[in-house]
Amino acid sequence: MFKKILVANRGEVALRVMRSAREMGIKTVAVYSQADVNSRHVSEADEAVCIGPAPSNQSYLVIDNVIMAALNTGAEAIHPGYGFLAENAQFAQACADNDIVFIGPSPDAIDKMGNKGVARETASAAGVPVVPGSPGAIATVEEARDFADEVGYPVLVKASAGGGGKGMRVATDADDLKKQFTAAKTESLAAFGDDTVYLEKYLLRSRHIEIQILVDRDGKGVYLYERDCSVQRRHQKLIEEAPSVVLTPERRREMGESALQLAAAVDYEGAGTVEFLFDQDGSYYFMEMNTRIQVEHCVTEMITDRDIVAEQIRIAYGLPLSFSQEDLAIRGHAIEFRINAEDPRHDFRPSPGRITRFAIPGGYGVRVDSYLEAGADVPPFYDSLVAKLLVWGADRDEAIARAKRALDEFRVEGIATTIEFHRACMDVETFGTGEVYTDFVPTEMGDWNVK
Ligand code: ADP
């Protein structure tokens, strides 16, 4: 096994990766920006290297600095976590060029899945159903209108290079399309330096259901079932759960096999997630693939009793998968809440600052992944996710009851967080019955001024 790996990330995910590494007897190297000098991922690592000032484009995103840190500390592999360089094919290539193992898929697989337009074509060619969409990029409003007339409104303008909800705009009619088309292009250019967009039919009242996969170097793959991530605000996930209440065993197997089919088409290796939209008639359509560990991987860990990060590291070392599809089974129900440093009473505005109290819930079936403690600072420079609360129950009702109890018990003072918003979601009748679609937040949580 590797003797030492570098974790090219910060916050809860850096700690998450280091925990598995330590259990596997692997030494860890942290990298950090000047803003994170006192952060827990730094103090928990065996070694730590400062890679630049606070802004991520001068530290966590600087490929050369991360590679230098690995070379100088003798780290044999780099785990990128999620965000930052995790889906950067150039970074994966730079690792290879320096004889460092990138814990993830090949640069080529990252590239193929990184562009949404290309990923759609690849999925379609692999026999995976895709959301009805324009055959390729759309250059003019006229072309966009022609497509919309064909499939009917509403339609979604999507940036090919998109991610994080950026460059994605819903259009309800021909006039609106003109506005949204231009807006999506402008936003995409600003965020990704690329204004290529395409169109999809906007599926109303659908669910976001994604499949977790793991594939080893020999191409042997397994699917670790699904996660339902339909509770979203502005197309960004807030609550995730597994299993989904709507999947029959047959549909679950079909979707799992579709995900593995796509992975095979790009010679995928490692952990990945294939995201689908699930329509009310039971059809499912490929949306995109994330070629990395995701924030919500832990709900899958809770229902399968498998450590996904440990498996990623083993695969990157060249070991075969340590279990097969037949070894897997779904046990109970898990729900994850993204605790963000945002003020849900003021339009979810960012709420960085010093933590004065941090009392986490505990007890049976509760897991909290966080880098915070009392006295710690939440810097304003990075992602607002500060903790993940996960609950497990023998069934969904038990998980919801435990979630309510754990959210009530979770005390964070000094900054505003999304805890109380999550607690309110748990009291919504349709959440309890499982009738949750991607419009849950705007339709059910209107009192919270969610735009
Ligand atoms: P990003 O990568 O920017 O997060 P995704 O393609 O993953 O964007 O989509 C994010 C969310 O947007 C989905 O979970 C879903 O709620 C919504 N969405 C995306 N495409 C469609 C579509 N064609 N119809 C309806 N909702 C969609």
Tab-separated table of C-alpha atoms and ligand atoms in Angstrom:
chain	number	residue	atom	x	y	z
A	1	MET	CA	0.000	0.000	0.000
A	2	PHE	CA	1.032	3.661	-0.359
A	3	LYS	CA	3.130	4.889	2.564
A	4	LYS	CA	2.207	8.542	2.200
A	5	ILE	CA	-0.448	10.485	0.328
A	6	LEU	CA	-1.122	14.179	-0.069
A	7	VAL	CA	-4.648	15.534	0.273
A	8	ALA	CA	-5.132	18.449	-2.117
A	9	ASN	CA	-8.085	19.972	-0.330
A	10	ARG	CA	-9.317	21.614	2.863
A	11	GLY	CA	-12.268	21.506	5.234
A	12	GLU	CA	-14.352	18.472	6.017
A	13	VAL	CA	-13.360	16.500	2.923
A	14	ALA	CA	-9.638	16.805	3.655
A	15	LEU	CA	-10.271	15.370	7.115
A	16	ARG	CA	-12.543	12.715	5.671
A	17	VAL	CA	-9.822	11.458	3.343
A	18	MET	CA	-7.135	11.599	6.038
A	19	ARG	CA	-9.271	9.502	8.380
A	20	SER	CA	-9.446	6.597	5.946
A	21	ALA	CA	-5.768	6.951	5.074
A	22	ARG	CA	-4.750	6.813	8.721
A	23	GLU	CA	-6.857	3.711	9.302
A	24	MET	CA	-5.036	2.119	6.369
A	25	GLY	CA	-1.647	2.935	7.918
A	26	ILE	CA	-0.901	5.652	5.346
A	27	LYS	CA	0.826	8.885	6.380
A	28	THR	CA	-0.879	12.097	5.280
A	29	VAL	CA	0.319	15.435	3.948
A	30	ALA	CA	-1.995	18.441	4.119
A	31	VAL	CA	-1.699	21.506	1.948
A	32	TYR	CA	-3.133	24.789	3.154
A	33	SER	CA	-3.519	28.436	2.327
A	34	GLN	CA	-2.481	31.156	4.744
A	35	ALA	CA	-6.140	31.531	5.752
A	36	ASP	CA	-6.229	27.899	6.904
A	37	VAL	CA	-3.061	27.809	8.994
A	38	ASN	CA	-5.048	26.983	12.141
A	39	SER	CA	-7.504	24.653	10.430
A	40	ARG	CA	-8.026	21.088	11.648
A	41	HIS	CA	-6.998	19.448	8.407
A	42	VAL	CA	-3.570	20.968	9.021
A	43	SER	CA	-3.229	19.912	12.658
A	44	GLU	CA	-4.535	16.379	12.007
A	45	ALA	CA	-2.119	15.656	9.143
A	46	ASP	CA	1.296	14.101	9.682
A	47	GLU	CA	2.859	16.915	7.661
A	48	ALA	CA	1.541	20.157	6.213
A	49	VAL	CA	2.740	22.475	3.480
A	50	CYS	CA	1.598	26.061	2.931
A	51	ILE	CA	0.840	26.530	-0.775
A	52	GLY	CA	-0.036	30.204	-0.930
A	53	PRO	CA	-2.255	33.065	0.197
A	54	ALA	CA	-5.968	32.829	0.988
A	55	PRO	CA	-7.606	33.153	-2.461
A	56	SER	CA	-7.951	29.648	-3.917
A	57	ASN	CA	-6.629	30.747	-7.314
A	58	GLN	CA	-3.353	31.533	-5.542
A	59	SER	CA	-3.264	28.375	-3.396
A	60	TYR	CA	-5.584	25.357	-3.659
A	61	LEU	CA	-5.990	25.796	-7.420
A	62	VAL	CA	-2.306	26.236	-8.274
A	63	ILE	CA	-1.274	22.918	-9.825
A	64	ASP	CA	2.475	23.555	-9.604
A	65	ASN	CA	2.312	24.369	-5.901
A	66	VAL	CA	0.394	21.191	-5.072
A	67	ILE	CA	2.727	19.040	-7.171
A	68	MET	CA	5.789	20.660	-5.550
A	69	ALA	CA	4.357	19.940	-2.100
A	70	ALA	CA	3.936	16.269	-3.024
A	71	LEU	CA	7.436	15.997	-4.491
A	72	ASN	CA	9.046	17.744	-1.532
A	73	THR	CA	7.336	15.528	1.032
A	74	GLY	CA	7.709	12.286	-0.892
A	75	ALA	CA	3.959	11.678	-1.201
A	76	GLU	CA	3.323	8.872	-3.680
A	77	ALA	CA	-0.273	9.763	-4.451
A	78	ILE	CA	-2.667	12.731	-4.321
A	79	HIS	CA	-6.306	12.589	-3.297
A	80	PRO	CA	-8.100	15.658	-4.680
A	81	GLY	CA	-11.328	15.439	-2.623
A	82	TYR	CA	-14.175	17.313	-4.352
A	83	GLY	CA	-14.094	20.826	-5.814
A	84	PHE	CA	-10.804	22.654	-6.459
A	85	LEU	CA	-8.654	20.416	-8.728
A	86	ALA	CA	-10.750	17.255	-8.399
A	87	GLU	CA	-12.121	17.364	-11.952
A	88	ASN	CA	-9.184	19.051	-13.596
A	89	ALA	CA	-7.709	16.795	-16.295
A	90	GLN	CA	-4.560	18.947	-16.482
A	91	PHE	CA	-3.938	18.328	-12.811
A	92	ALA	CA	-4.390	14.566	-13.200
A	93	GLN	CA	-1.933	14.736	-16.120
A	94	ALA	CA	0.559	16.786	-14.084
A	95	CYS	CA	0.451	14.086	-11.403
A	96	ALA	CA	1.208	11.410	-13.999
A	97	ASP	CA	4.014	13.499	-15.504
A	98	ASN	CA	5.645	13.646	-12.069
A	99	ASP	CA	5.166	9.957	-11.254
A	100	ILE	CA	2.563	10.732	-8.635
A	101	VAL	CA	-0.601	8.606	-8.567
A	102	PHE	CA	-3.766	10.664	-8.993
A	103	ILE	CA	-6.472	9.033	-6.878
A	104	GLY	CA	-9.183	9.207	-9.508
A	105	PRO	CA	-9.808	8.392	-13.160
A	106	SER	CA	-7.526	9.082	-16.125
A	107	PRO	CA	-7.175	12.609	-17.549
A	108	ASP	CA	-8.971	11.341	-20.649
A	109	ALA	CA	-12.019	10.099	-18.687
A	110	ILE	CA	-12.139	13.376	-16.726
A	111	ASP	CA	-12.022	15.292	-19.991
A	112	LYS	CA	-14.770	13.271	-21.648
A	113	MET	CA	-17.136	13.672	-18.722
A	114	GLY	CA	-16.088	17.250	-17.881
A	115	ASN	CA	-17.862	18.815	-20.816
A	116	LYS	CA	-21.586	18.263	-20.421
A	117	GLY	CA	-22.242	18.310	-24.143
A	118	VAL	CA	-19.561	15.688	-24.843
A	119	ALA	CA	-20.720	13.631	-21.838
A	120	ARG	CA	-24.281	13.588	-23.231
A	121	GLU	CA	-23.036	12.319	-26.572
A	122	THR	CA	-20.875	9.671	-24.912
A	123	ALA	CA	-23.785	8.507	-22.753
A	124	SER	CA	-26.121	8.375	-25.696
A	125	ALA	CA	-23.618	6.372	-27.752
A	126	ALA	CA	-23.215	3.962	-24.803
A	127	GLY	CA	-26.955	3.297	-24.868
A	128	VAL	CA	-27.767	5.337	-21.762
A	129	PRO	CA	-30.946	7.437	-22.025
A	130	VAL	CA	-30.230	11.200	-21.950
A	131	VAL	CA	-32.565	14.142	-21.234
A	132	PRO	CA	-34.138	15.200	-24.545
A	133	GLY	CA	-31.842	17.951	-25.740
A	134	SER	CA	-30.334	19.751	-28.690
A	135	PRO	CA	-28.010	17.483	-30.674
A	136	GLY	CA	-25.068	19.791	-30.064
A	137	ALA	CA	-24.155	23.346	-29.111
A	138	ILE	CA	-26.677	26.065	-29.957
A	139	ALA	CA	-25.219	29.274	-31.334
A	140	THR	CA	-28.159	31.605	-31.887
A	141	VAL	CA	-31.478	32.493	-30.257
A	142	GLU	CA	-33.245	31.434	-33.464
A	143	GLU	CA	-31.777	27.944	-33.245
A	144	ALA	CA	-32.706	27.809	-29.562
A	145	ARG	CA	-36.303	28.758	-30.417
A	146	ASP	CA	-36.499	26.099	-33.108
A	147	PHE	CA	-35.448	23.458	-30.601
A	148	ALA	CA	-37.874	24.748	-27.956
A	149	ASP	CA	-40.748	24.707	-30.454
A	150	GLU	CA	-39.945	21.103	-31.176
A	151	VAL	CA	-39.842	19.801	-27.569
A	152	GLY	CA	-42.125	22.391	-25.948
A	153	TYR	CA	-41.506	24.839	-23.089
A	154	PRO	CA	-40.092	25.057	-20.471
A	155	VAL	CA	-36.550	24.449	-21.675
A	156	LEU	CA	-33.238	24.700	-19.890
A	157	VAL	CA	-30.240	26.513	-21.346
A	158	LYS	CA	-27.106	24.788	-20.069
A	159	ALA	CA	-23.449	25.745	-20.266
A	160	SER	CA	-21.379	22.898	-21.713
A	161	ALA	CA	-18.574	23.752	-19.317
A	162	GLY	CA	-21.082	24.274	-16.510
A	163	GLY	CA	-21.073	23.177	-12.903
A	164	GLY	CA	-22.355	24.399	-9.567
A	165	GLY	CA	-25.563	25.596	-11.193
A	166	LYS	CA	-23.713	28.315	-13.130
A	167	GLY	CA	-24.725	29.049	-16.703
A	168	MET	CA	-28.009	27.192	-16.277
A	169	ARG	CA	-31.269	29.061	-17.016
A	170	VAL	CA	-34.879	27.947	-17.356
A	171	ALA	CA	-36.927	29.604	-20.114
A	172	THR	CA	-40.714	29.508	-20.040
A	173	ASP	CA	-41.563	30.977	-23.438
A	174	ALA	CA	-40.020	32.372	-26.610
A	175	ASP	CA	-39.513	35.898	-25.194
A	176	ASP	CA	-38.022	34.556	-22.008
A	177	LEU	CA	-35.741	32.277	-24.010
A	178	LYS	CA	-34.057	35.244	-25.654
A	179	LYS	CA	-33.244	36.693	-22.238
A	180	GLN	CA	-32.144	33.423	-20.619
A	181	PHE	CA	-30.089	32.324	-23.600
A	182	THR	CA	-28.016	35.504	-23.494
A	183	ALA	CA	-27.767	35.396	-19.695
A	184	ALA	CA	-26.554	31.787	-19.682
A	185	LYS	CA	-23.918	32.558	-22.292
A	186	THR	CA	-22.652	35.615	-20.439
A	187	GLU	CA	-22.565	33.788	-17.117
A	188	SER	CA	-20.769	30.805	-18.603
A	189	LEU	CA	-18.141	32.973	-20.244
A	190	ALA	CA	-17.479	34.773	-16.963
A	191	ALA	CA	-17.336	31.587	-14.894
A	192	PHE	CA	-15.638	29.135	-17.248
A	193	GLY	CA	-14.117	31.223	-20.043
A	194	ASP	CA	-16.358	29.396	-22.521
A	195	ASP	CA	-19.804	30.485	-23.694
A	196	THR	CA	-20.869	27.231	-25.379
A	197	VAL	CA	-24.431	26.323	-24.409
A	198	TYR	CA	-26.973	23.700	-25.397
A	199	LEU	CA	-30.633	23.161	-24.602
A	200	GLU	CA	-32.527	20.495	-22.726
A	201	LYS	CA	-36.192	19.947	-22.141
A	202	TYR	CA	-36.897	21.105	-18.581
A	203	LEU	CA	-38.493	18.188	-16.778
A	204	LEU	CA	-40.964	19.521	-14.237
A	205	ARG	CA	-41.506	17.744	-10.934
A	206	SER	CA	-38.774	15.229	-11.520
A	207	ARG	CA	-36.334	13.801	-9.016
A	208	HIS	CA	-32.559	13.941	-8.962
A	209	ILE	CA	-31.399	10.355	-8.523
A	210	GLU	CA	-27.726	9.489	-8.855
A	211	ILE	CA	-25.792	6.233	-8.853
A	212	GLN	CA	-22.544	5.717	-6.970
A	213	ILE	CA	-20.078	3.483	-8.765
A	214	LEU	CA	-16.616	2.059	-8.132
A	215	VAL	CA	-14.506	0.545	-10.888
A	216	ASP	CA	-11.090	-1.043	-10.465
A	217	ARG	CA	-8.170	-1.076	-12.888
A	218	ASP	CA	-9.272	-4.379	-14.392
A	219	GLY	CA	-12.559	-2.756	-15.338
A	220	LYS	CA	-14.565	-4.633	-12.744
A	221	GLY	CA	-17.306	-2.331	-11.533
A	222	VAL	CA	-20.000	-2.222	-8.896
A	223	TYR	CA	-22.852	0.194	-8.247
A	224	LEU	CA	-23.503	1.117	-4.645
A	225	TYR	CA	-27.125	1.964	-5.365
A	226	GLU	CA	-28.650	5.412	-5.545
A	227	ARG	CA	-28.969	8.678	-3.709
A	228	ASP	CA	-32.019	10.902	-4.028
A	229	CYS	CA	-30.843	14.517	-4.003
A	230	SER	CA	-34.060	16.280	-4.949
A	231	VAL	CA	-34.061	18.813	-2.101
A	232	GLN	CA	-32.180	21.645	-3.767
A	233	ARG	CA	-32.006	25.409	-3.756
A	234	ARG	CA	-31.084	27.059	-7.045
A	235	HIS	CA	-30.239	23.617	-8.428
A	236	GLN	CA	-27.754	22.984	-5.616
A	237	LYS	CA	-28.237	20.049	-3.265
A	238	LEU	CA	-29.210	20.617	0.355
A	239	ILE	CA	-30.471	17.236	1.590
A	240	GLU	CA	-29.601	13.810	0.180
A	241	GLU	CA	-30.938	10.410	1.094
A	242	ALA	CA	-30.565	6.740	0.250
A	243	PRO	CA	-32.258	4.620	-0.825
A	244	SER	CA	-34.806	6.505	-2.947
A	245	VAL	CA	-38.436	5.781	-2.090
A	246	VAL	CA	-39.436	5.483	-5.739
A	247	LEU	CA	-37.022	2.921	-7.146
A	248	THR	CA	-38.184	-0.645	-7.597
A	249	PRO	CA	-35.408	-3.267	-7.337
A	250	GLU	CA	-35.649	-3.688	-11.086
A	251	ARG	CA	-35.284	0.021	-11.876
A	252	ARG	CA	-32.425	0.254	-9.358
A	253	ARG	CA	-30.567	-2.513	-11.163
A	254	GLU	CA	-31.243	-0.946	-14.578
A	255	MET	CA	-29.941	2.437	-13.471
A	256	GLY	CA	-26.928	0.832	-11.806
A	257	GLU	CA	-26.138	-1.045	-14.979
A	258	SER	CA	-26.595	2.093	-17.111
A	259	ALA	CA	-24.089	3.887	-14.882
A	260	LEU	CA	-21.559	1.075	-15.277
A	261	GLN	CA	-22.158	1.002	-19.032
A	262	LEU	CA	-21.207	4.661	-19.257
A	263	ALA	CA	-18.151	4.095	-17.056
A	264	ALA	CA	-17.013	1.257	-19.302
A	265	ALA	CA	-17.381	3.493	-22.368
A	266	VAL	CA	-14.669	5.849	-21.041
A	267	ASP	CA	-12.480	3.199	-19.337
A	268	TYR	CA	-13.385	4.709	-16.027
A	269	GLU	CA	-11.400	3.914	-12.909
A	270	GLY	CA	-12.152	4.772	-9.289
A	271	ALA	CA	-15.211	6.251	-7.616
A	272	GLY	CA	-17.721	8.202	-9.675
A	273	THR	CA	-21.316	9.324	-9.709
A	274	VAL	CA	-23.694	9.202	-12.626
A	275	GLU	CA	-26.531	11.686	-12.189
A	276	PHE	CA	-29.989	11.093	-13.611
A	277	LEU	CA	-33.301	12.890	-13.675
A	278	PHE	CA	-36.108	10.550	-12.730
A	279	ASP	CA	-39.457	11.387	-14.269
A	280	GLN	CA	-42.812	10.671	-12.660
A	281	ASP	CA	-43.559	8.005	-15.260
A	282	GLY	CA	-40.509	6.048	-14.091
A	283	SER	CA	-38.229	7.032	-16.993
A	284	TYR	CA	-34.716	8.098	-16.146
A	285	TYR	CA	-32.348	10.299	-18.109
A	286	PHE	CA	-28.614	10.903	-17.815
A	287	MET	CA	-27.671	14.449	-16.770
A	288	GLU	CA	-23.966	14.367	-16.008
A	289	MET	CA	-21.185	12.405	-14.392
A	290	ASN	CA	-19.007	13.584	-11.515
A	291	THR	CA	-15.593	11.972	-11.800
A	292	ARG	CA	-14.732	12.268	-8.112
A	293	ILE	CA	-15.953	11.619	-4.621
A	294	GLN	CA	-19.070	13.674	-3.881
A	295	VAL	CA	-20.123	15.555	-0.768
A	296	GLU	CA	-22.994	13.128	-0.246
A	297	HIS	CA	-21.029	9.870	-0.599
A	298	CYS	CA	-21.472	9.229	3.144
A	299	VAL	CA	-25.190	8.368	2.869
A	300	THR	CA	-24.125	5.488	0.649
A	301	GLU	CA	-21.478	4.471	3.168
A	302	MET	CA	-24.152	4.343	5.836
A	303	ILE	CA	-26.516	2.058	3.924
A	304	THR	CA	-23.839	-0.220	2.441
A	305	ASP	CA	-21.319	-0.337	5.306
A	306	ARG	CA	-18.480	0.347	2.865
A	307	ASP	CA	-15.756	2.994	3.123
A	308	ILE	CA	-15.784	4.567	-0.343
A	309	VAL	CA	-12.629	6.632	0.191
A	310	ALA	CA	-10.649	3.596	1.380
A	311	GLU	CA	-11.796	1.748	-1.726
A	312	GLN	CA	-10.727	4.690	-3.924
A	313	ILE	CA	-7.247	4.547	-2.425
A	314	ARG	CA	-7.002	0.776	-2.874
A	315	ILE	CA	-8.102	1.039	-6.499
A	316	ALA	CA	-5.565	3.803	-7.188
A	317	TYR	CA	-2.859	1.560	-5.759
A	318	GLY	CA	-3.870	-1.054	-8.321
A	319	LEU	CA	-5.727	-3.477	-6.071
A	320	PRO	CA	-8.908	-5.190	-7.241
A	321	LEU	CA	-12.243	-4.160	-5.707
A	322	SER	CA	-12.511	-5.731	-2.285
A	323	PHE	CA	-16.162	-6.749	-2.822
A	324	SER	CA	-18.485	-7.680	-5.655
A	325	GLN	CA	-22.039	-6.654	-6.525
A	326	GLU	CA	-23.406	-9.780	-4.839
A	327	ASP	CA	-21.708	-8.827	-1.566
A	328	LEU	CA	-23.671	-5.574	-1.410
A	329	ALA	CA	-27.061	-5.022	0.183
A	330	ILE	CA	-29.047	-1.993	1.315
A	331	ARG	CA	-29.308	-1.683	5.059
A	332	GLY	CA	-31.829	0.810	6.445
A	333	HIS	CA	-32.104	4.445	5.384
A	334	ALA	CA	-29.700	7.400	5.602
A	335	ILE	CA	-30.184	11.158	5.215
A	336	GLU	CA	-27.541	13.876	4.918
A	337	PHE	CA	-27.939	17.564	5.687
A	338	ARG	CA	-25.466	20.059	4.290
A	339	ILE	CA	-24.758	22.516	7.069
A	340	ASN	CA	-23.652	25.669	5.288
A	341	ALA	CA	-22.352	28.893	6.791
A	342	GLU	CA	-25.270	30.786	5.263
A	343	ASP	CA	-28.128	32.743	6.748
A	344	PRO	CA	-31.396	31.117	5.627
A	345	ARG	CA	-33.367	34.025	7.064
A	346	HIS	CA	-31.545	36.457	4.769
A	347	ASP	CA	-31.607	34.841	1.366
A	348	PHE	CA	-28.865	32.358	2.309
A	349	ARG	CA	-26.220	35.053	2.319
A	350	PRO	CA	-22.748	33.796	3.320
A	351	SER	CA	-22.043	33.972	7.024
A	352	PRO	CA	-18.323	33.558	7.682
A	353	GLY	CA	-16.814	34.357	11.081
A	354	ARG	CA	-15.623	32.935	14.382
A	355	ILE	CA	-17.382	29.958	15.927
A	356	THR	CA	-18.114	30.569	19.601
A	357	ARG	CA	-19.922	27.313	20.294
A	358	PHE	CA	-19.938	24.049	18.398
A	359	ALA	CA	-21.901	21.274	20.092
A	360	ILE	CA	-22.502	18.356	17.760
A	361	PRO	CA	-25.257	15.788	18.130
A	362	GLY	CA	-24.362	12.205	18.909
A	363	GLY	CA	-25.937	8.891	19.730
A	364	TYR	CA	-26.845	5.836	17.714
A	365	GLY	CA	-27.123	6.354	13.974
A	366	VAL	CA	-25.593	9.856	13.887
A	367	ARG	CA	-22.450	10.913	12.011
A	368	VAL	CA	-21.060	14.437	11.819
A	369	ASP	CA	-18.245	15.231	9.375
A	370	SER	CA	-16.851	18.690	10.026
A	371	TYR	CA	-13.623	20.605	10.442
A	372	LEU	CA	-15.006	23.055	12.963
A	373	GLU	CA	-14.622	23.491	16.698
A	374	ALA	CA	-15.287	26.374	19.091
A	375	GLY	CA	-12.779	29.155	18.448
A	376	ALA	CA	-12.288	28.181	14.806
A	377	ASP	CA	-12.842	30.634	11.979
A	378	VAL	CA	-14.924	30.047	8.891
A	379	PRO	CA	-12.954	31.966	6.259
A	380	PRO	CA	-14.904	33.923	3.650
A	381	PHE	CA	-12.837	32.613	0.737
A	382	TYR	CA	-14.165	29.116	0.156
A	383	ASP	CA	-17.223	26.922	-0.196
A	384	SER	CA	-19.805	27.556	2.539
A	385	LEU	CA	-20.153	23.890	3.576
A	386	VAL	CA	-18.947	23.636	7.168
A	387	ALA	CA	-20.436	20.343	8.351
A	388	LYS	CA	-22.437	17.359	7.212
A	389	LEU	CA	-24.952	15.818	9.529
A	390	LEU	CA	-25.843	12.248	8.645
A	391	VAL	CA	-28.472	10.132	10.279
A	392	TRP	CA	-29.243	6.470	9.827
A	393	GLY	CA	-32.477	4.657	10.688
A	394	ALA	CA	-33.757	1.119	10.256
A	395	ASP	CA	-36.297	2.697	7.895
A	396	ARG	CA	-37.060	6.168	6.519
A	397	ASP	CA	-39.440	7.148	9.331
A	398	GLU	CA	-36.847	6.274	11.928
A	399	ALA	CA	-34.213	8.239	10.020
A	400	ILE	CA	-36.494	11.305	9.905
A	401	ALA	CA	-37.252	11.077	13.635
A	402	ARG	CA	-33.527	10.821	14.343
A	403	ALA	CA	-32.846	13.738	11.991
A	404	LYS	CA	-35.256	15.973	13.904
A	405	ARG	CA	-33.665	15.029	17.207
A	406	ALA	CA	-30.102	15.495	15.906
A	407	LEU	CA	-30.856	18.849	14.235
A	408	ASP	CA	-32.401	20.073	17.511
A	409	GLU	CA	-29.275	18.989	19.344
A	410	PHE	CA	-26.812	20.640	16.930
A	411	ARG	CA	-25.711	24.020	18.372
A	412	VAL	CA	-23.558	26.364	16.381
A	413	GLU	CA	-23.052	29.901	17.653
A	414	GLY	CA	-21.083	32.812	16.233
A	415	ILE	CA	-22.246	32.339	12.644
A	416	ALA	CA	-25.597	31.631	10.980
A	417	THR	CA	-26.068	28.162	9.502
A	418	THR	CA	-28.672	26.224	7.559
A	419	ILE	CA	-29.497	23.973	10.546
A	420	GLU	CA	-32.843	25.602	11.324
A	421	PHE	CA	-33.837	25.526	7.673
A	422	HIS	CA	-33.198	21.774	7.564
A	423	ARG	CA	-35.186	21.338	10.747
A	424	ALA	CA	-38.127	23.140	9.129
A	425	CYS	CA	-37.859	20.906	6.044
A	426	MET	CA	-38.302	17.867	8.311
A	427	ASP	CA	-41.733	19.132	9.351
A	428	VAL	CA	-43.030	19.444	5.789
A	429	GLU	CA	-45.705	16.854	5.109
A	430	THR	CA	-44.500	15.971	1.619
A	431	PHE	CA	-41.005	15.287	2.923
A	432	GLY	CA	-42.505	12.867	5.396
A	433	THR	CA	-44.469	11.082	2.692
A	434	GLY	CA	-41.492	11.081	0.320
A	435	GLU	CA	-43.241	13.073	-2.424
A	436	VAL	CA	-40.156	15.170	-2.962
A	437	TYR	CA	-39.270	16.658	-6.339
A	438	THR	CA	-36.565	19.115	-7.350
A	439	ASP	CA	-39.036	21.976	-6.810
A	440	PHE	CA	-39.444	21.072	-3.115
A	441	VAL	CA	-37.656	24.153	-1.756
A	442	PRO	CA	-39.423	26.824	-3.840
A	443	THR	CA	-42.856	25.196	-3.466
A	444	GLU	CA	-42.768	24.061	0.166
A	445	MET	CA	-40.330	26.459	1.816
A	446	GLY	CA	-41.696	29.734	0.448
A	447	ASP	CA	-41.848	31.302	3.919
A	448	TRP	CA	-38.070	31.317	3.987
A	449	ASN	CA	-37.831	33.746	1.115
A	450	VAL	CA	-36.025	31.147	-0.969
A	451	LYS	CA	-35.458	32.530	-4.409
B	1	ADP	P1	-24.540	21.517	-12.188
B	1	ADP	O1	-23.452	20.617	-12.680
B	1	ADP	O2	-24.377	22.942	-12.587
B	1	ADP	O3	-24.845	21.351	-10.727
B	1	ADP	P2	-26.551	19.644	-13.167
B	1	ADP	O4	-26.588	19.297	-14.604
B	1	ADP	O5	-25.936	18.647	-12.241
B	1	ADP	O6	-25.856	21.062	-12.981
B	1	ADP	O7	-28.024	19.956	-12.677
B	1	ADP	C1	-28.285	20.420	-11.372
B	1	ADP	C2	-29.756	20.330	-11.073
B	1	ADP	O8	-30.517	21.088	-12.014
B	1	ADP	C3	-30.353	18.938	-11.150
B	1	ADP	O9	-30.182	18.213	-9.975
B	1	ADP	C4	-31.825	19.237	-11.429
B	1	ADP	O10	-32.504	19.589	-10.255
B	1	ADP	C5	-31.745	20.458	-12.304
B	1	ADP	N1	-31.793	20.077	-13.731
B	1	ADP	C6	-30.756	19.880	-14.561
B	1	ADP	N2	-31.162	19.554	-15.798
B	1	ADP	C7	-32.515	19.524	-15.758
B	1	ADP	C8	-33.565	19.279	-16.713
B	1	ADP	N3	-33.300	19.001	-17.977
B	1	ADP	N4	-34.853	19.348	-16.289
B	1	ADP	C9	-35.145	19.654	-15.003
B	1	ADP	N5	-34.217	19.930	-14.073
B	1	ADP	C10	-32.924	19.866	-14.435
